[in-house]
Amino acid sequence: MKDLTYLTADTADSAVELFAATPGAQFLGGGTNLIDHLKLGVATPDALVDISRIPLDRVEEYQDAIGSGLRIGSNVRNSDLAAHPVVRASFPAVSRALLAGASGQIRNQATTGGNLLQRTRCVYFQDVTTPCNKREPGTGCSALEGYGRHNAVLGASDACVATHPSDLAVALAALDASVVVLGPEGERRIALDDLHRLPDDDPSIDTILEPGELITSVELPRTAVAAQSTYRKVRDRASFAFALVSVAAALQVEGGRVSDVRIAWGGVAHKPWRARRAEDWLRGRAITEQTIRAAVAEELTAARTNAQSVYKVPMLTNTTTLALLRLAEEVAQ
Amino acid sequence: MDMHLTLTVDGEEHSLDVDTRTTLLDTLREHLGVTSPKKGCDHGQCGSCTVLLDGRRHLTCLSLAVAHEGASVETASGLATDGLHPVQQAFLEHDGYQCGYCTPGQVCSAVGMLREATEGHPSHVTADLIGEVDLDDDEIRERMSGNLCRCGAYVGILDALRECASQ
Ligand SMILES: Cc1cc2nc3c(=O)[nH]c(=O)nc-3n(C[C@H](O)[C@H](O)[C@H](O)COP(=O)(O)OP(=O)(O)OC[C@H]3O[C@@H](n4cnc5c(N)ncnc54)[C@H](O)[C@@H]3O)c2cc1C
Ligand code: SF4
Ligand code: FES
Ligand code: FES
């Protein structure tokens, strides 16, 4: 690890200023991803701007012209967000997604902002001895012909087939959250669904954030459908493992027909994958195993698989079906 | 680059200079001689480096020491200043270890886990997110999944923590 300057910021403004004034700087949140990458040689900043002590650590109700919801400070720890009474009652998919991720210790340490900006777990990305376009643009993608069980099946390119590992991001994408970002040019809001990008021909860039932009909070709009939401994750062992595939779903039924539905998938793309075609297909229909399977098939017409990743298609179909059927049972009660 | 750091470890205050790249784990073990937290994987995957940081269970291998200026660290050995902590006693009585390498991390994790349950935090296996927490075997296994044991002492660990949970 090369020499490292360590700086702390007390406010969001001073963090943005420090970053702009320090060449080779990177923000440090809880460190559970970044410090791992420093050790592996995947991240090589000259300086860290520690933002973990900025008091962006509250979960507050907000009310604006469009509606109400929860504003989650970017330093709220994953464990505290999962245990927050309002999140548990009104946004269960968010609690469930967090609780399905990492371990008790890591959740105590990991921040909301850092969770969204964690980088892919692609084994080649984390191994600096192998070619990887995301880590070292232009070197090639080892996963195309190599170990491919975790490869993306939607929205990938010939340059990169990595998946985004965050569980939280999948739940937030389903529930129409947005991130509030502060940069040298001021504040802006980005829909969570737009935050992460597809790899196209430059997988080295994960998100649409400009260098030096700080996530200060996440806004989670309060909707009736969010209160009837869930998260299901399939992994290689029962706990403490990343998703093979995961599903965040929310459902509202009126007069036996779907009045509102949200579906987002994890483990299948370079970003949390909001399955809008499947949602559109389901709206207005009765919720049955058959209609759900047909809706998922609609979304998955675009899937591209190889021999190692092809299992994700039936796994995703079954997991989505189960998630929505269970929600339908709950809603009916 | 070196920086000055103050830390309270098991009730004792320390003041030292450390390189900014030093993890909290290496600071404890190599600089302060506090060897109760163990280095298993050094990448957040095994839990053997777990301590209680300002009262909560926390890894020390994925933490820079300088990021925890002024923090209070409690290690498994610090839990035993007035005789064994009830969690340690239960590990002893139920054979919750074999080689003992993972044990200090297991013990700190368990103490943190029991506190979280007392505060009503749900887990991945909690059926009703807004109901009471009942620490049955599935709950204990899930909540302790961040601590691996290469000797496979899980059965004894579960027995020990079932007893602690019922007290
Ligand atoms: C063993 C292990 C298992 C795991 N399992 C899971 C899992 O199953 N599911 C899952 O979702 N995650 C899992 N994780 C990942 C974990 O959730 C992330 O590492 C964590 O959420 C990152 O948060 P952090 O605060 O520690 O981020 P850091 O490591 O501090 O930062 C991550 C990145 O975000 C940037 N950053 C941080 N905060 C901000 C901000 N506010 N604004 C702008 N940039 C910022 C940093 O510069 C860095 O690039 C696992 C991690 C480990 C080590
Ligand atoms: S899939 Fe992406 S991250 Fe993995 S090796 Fe290929 S380019 Fe790198
Ligand atoms: S040494 Fe810290 S988790 Fe393994
Ligand atoms: S007792 Fe040997 S690793 Fe757990």
Short mmCIF file of C-alpha atoms in Angstrom, two decimals, chain A residues 1-8 28 30-33 35-36 38-40 48 50 52-53 77 79-80 82-83 85 87-89 92-93 95-96 99-100 102-109 121 233 235 237-240, chain B residues 1 3 19-21 23 42-47 50 56-64 66-71 105 109 116 119-131 133 141-143 145-148:
data_model
loop_
_atom_site.label_atom_id
_atom_site.label_comp_id
_atom_site.label_asym_id
_atom_site.label_seq_id
_atom_site.Cartn_x
_atom_site.Cartn_y
_atom_site.Cartn_z
CA MET A 1 0.00 0.00 0.00
CA LYS A 2 1.43 3.39 -0.93
CA ASP A 3 1.71 6.25 1.52
CA LEU A 4 -1.63 7.71 2.49
CA THR A 5 -2.66 11.13 3.72
CA TYR A 6 -5.62 10.97 6.09
CA LEU A 7 -7.97 13.94 6.44
CA THR A 8 -11.25 14.28 8.33
CA LEU A 28 -13.83 7.04 3.34
CA GLY A 30 -17.26 2.84 7.10
CA GLY A 31 -14.30 1.43 5.19
CA THR A 32 -15.61 -2.13 4.79
CA ASN A 33 -15.13 -2.03 1.03
CA ILE A 35 -10.01 -0.64 3.15
CA ASP A 36 -10.32 -4.11 1.65
CA LEU A 38 -6.51 -0.66 -0.33
CA LYS A 39 -5.10 -3.96 0.92
CA LEU A 40 -5.79 -5.73 -2.37
CA LEU A 48 -8.55 9.69 2.23
CA ASP A 50 -12.92 10.55 6.16
CA SER A 52 -17.79 9.04 8.66
CA ARG A 53 -17.86 11.66 11.43
CA ARG A 77 -25.20 2.54 9.59
CA SER A 79 -27.74 -2.05 11.13
CA ASP A 80 -29.45 1.09 12.44
CA ALA A 82 -32.55 -2.02 9.20
CA ALA A 83 -33.74 -1.72 12.81
CA PRO A 85 -39.09 1.29 13.48
CA VAL A 87 -38.37 1.44 8.02
CA ARG A 88 -39.52 -1.90 9.45
CA ALA A 89 -43.18 -0.91 9.39
CA PRO A 92 -40.04 -3.69 4.93
CA ALA A 93 -38.12 -4.45 1.71
CA SER A 95 -35.01 -3.72 6.28
CA ARG A 96 -35.11 -7.17 4.70
CA LEU A 99 -30.58 -7.84 7.01
CA ALA A 100 -29.88 -10.24 4.14
CA ALA A 102 -23.06 -9.07 5.09
CA SER A 103 -22.80 -9.82 8.86
CA GLY A 104 -23.86 -8.17 12.12
CA GLN A 105 -20.40 -6.64 12.56
CA ILE A 106 -20.17 -5.33 9.00
CA ARG A 107 -23.69 -3.86 9.15
CA ASN A 108 -22.69 -1.94 12.30
CA GLN A 109 -19.81 -0.41 10.38
CA ARG A 121 -17.30 -8.59 -6.15
CA LYS A 233 -32.21 -13.36 -1.82
CA ARG A 235 -27.15 -17.42 -2.16
CA ARG A 237 -25.05 -20.57 1.85
CA ALA A 238 -27.87 -19.65 4.20
CA SER A 239 -26.21 -16.50 5.52
CA PHE A 240 -23.25 -14.11 5.05
CA MET B 1 2.58 9.30 7.11
CA MET B 3 -0.43 10.47 12.97
CA ASP B 19 1.17 5.14 10.21
CA THR B 20 -2.15 6.16 8.61
CA ARG B 21 -2.33 2.80 6.79
CA THR B 23 -5.55 -1.14 10.71
CA ASP B 42 -7.85 -9.76 7.26
CA HIS B 43 -10.70 -9.13 4.74
CA GLY B 44 -13.89 -9.01 6.83
CA GLN B 45 -14.87 -12.58 6.08
CA CYS B 46 -14.26 -14.51 9.33
CA GLY B 47 -15.05 -12.33 12.36
CA THR B 50 -14.24 -8.66 16.33
CA ARG B 56 -21.05 -2.33 19.41
CA ARG B 57 -19.55 -5.37 17.71
CA HIS B 58 -17.16 -4.25 15.02
CA LEU B 59 -14.39 -5.69 12.86
CA THR B 60 -10.90 -4.33 13.38
CA CYS B 61 -9.30 -5.61 10.16
CA LEU B 62 -11.35 -3.32 7.89
CA SER B 63 -10.89 -0.25 10.09
CA LEU B 64 -8.02 2.22 9.97
CA VAL B 66 -6.64 6.80 12.71
CA ALA B 67 -10.33 6.74 11.77
CA HIS B 68 -11.13 5.76 15.37
CA GLU B 69 -9.35 8.53 17.27
CA GLY B 70 -10.75 8.71 20.81
CA ALA B 71 -12.66 5.42 20.55
CA GLY B 105 -14.10 -12.81 18.20
CA SER B 109 -19.71 -10.84 18.65
CA GLU B 116 -28.82 -5.93 19.68
CA GLU B 119 -32.77 -3.52 21.77
CA GLY B 120 -35.29 -5.37 19.60
CA HIS B 121 -33.27 -5.49 16.37
CA PRO B 122 -34.75 -8.00 13.91
CA SER B 123 -32.63 -10.37 11.81
CA HIS B 124 -32.85 -11.98 8.38
CA VAL B 125 -34.80 -14.93 9.84
CA THR B 126 -37.23 -12.87 11.97
CA ALA B 127 -40.67 -13.62 10.52
CA ASP B 128 -42.42 -10.53 11.87
CA LEU B 129 -40.23 -7.44 11.45
CA ILE B 130 -42.19 -5.43 13.99
CA GLY B 131 -42.73 -8.18 16.56
CA VAL B 133 -37.35 -10.82 19.19
CA ARG B 141 -27.23 -19.04 14.04
CA GLU B 142 -28.19 -16.21 11.70
CA ARG B 143 -27.01 -13.45 14.04
CA SER B 145 -23.03 -15.97 10.89
CA GLY B 146 -20.28 -13.35 10.67
CA ASN B 147 -18.04 -15.53 12.88
CA LEU B 148 -16.55 -18.63 11.31
#
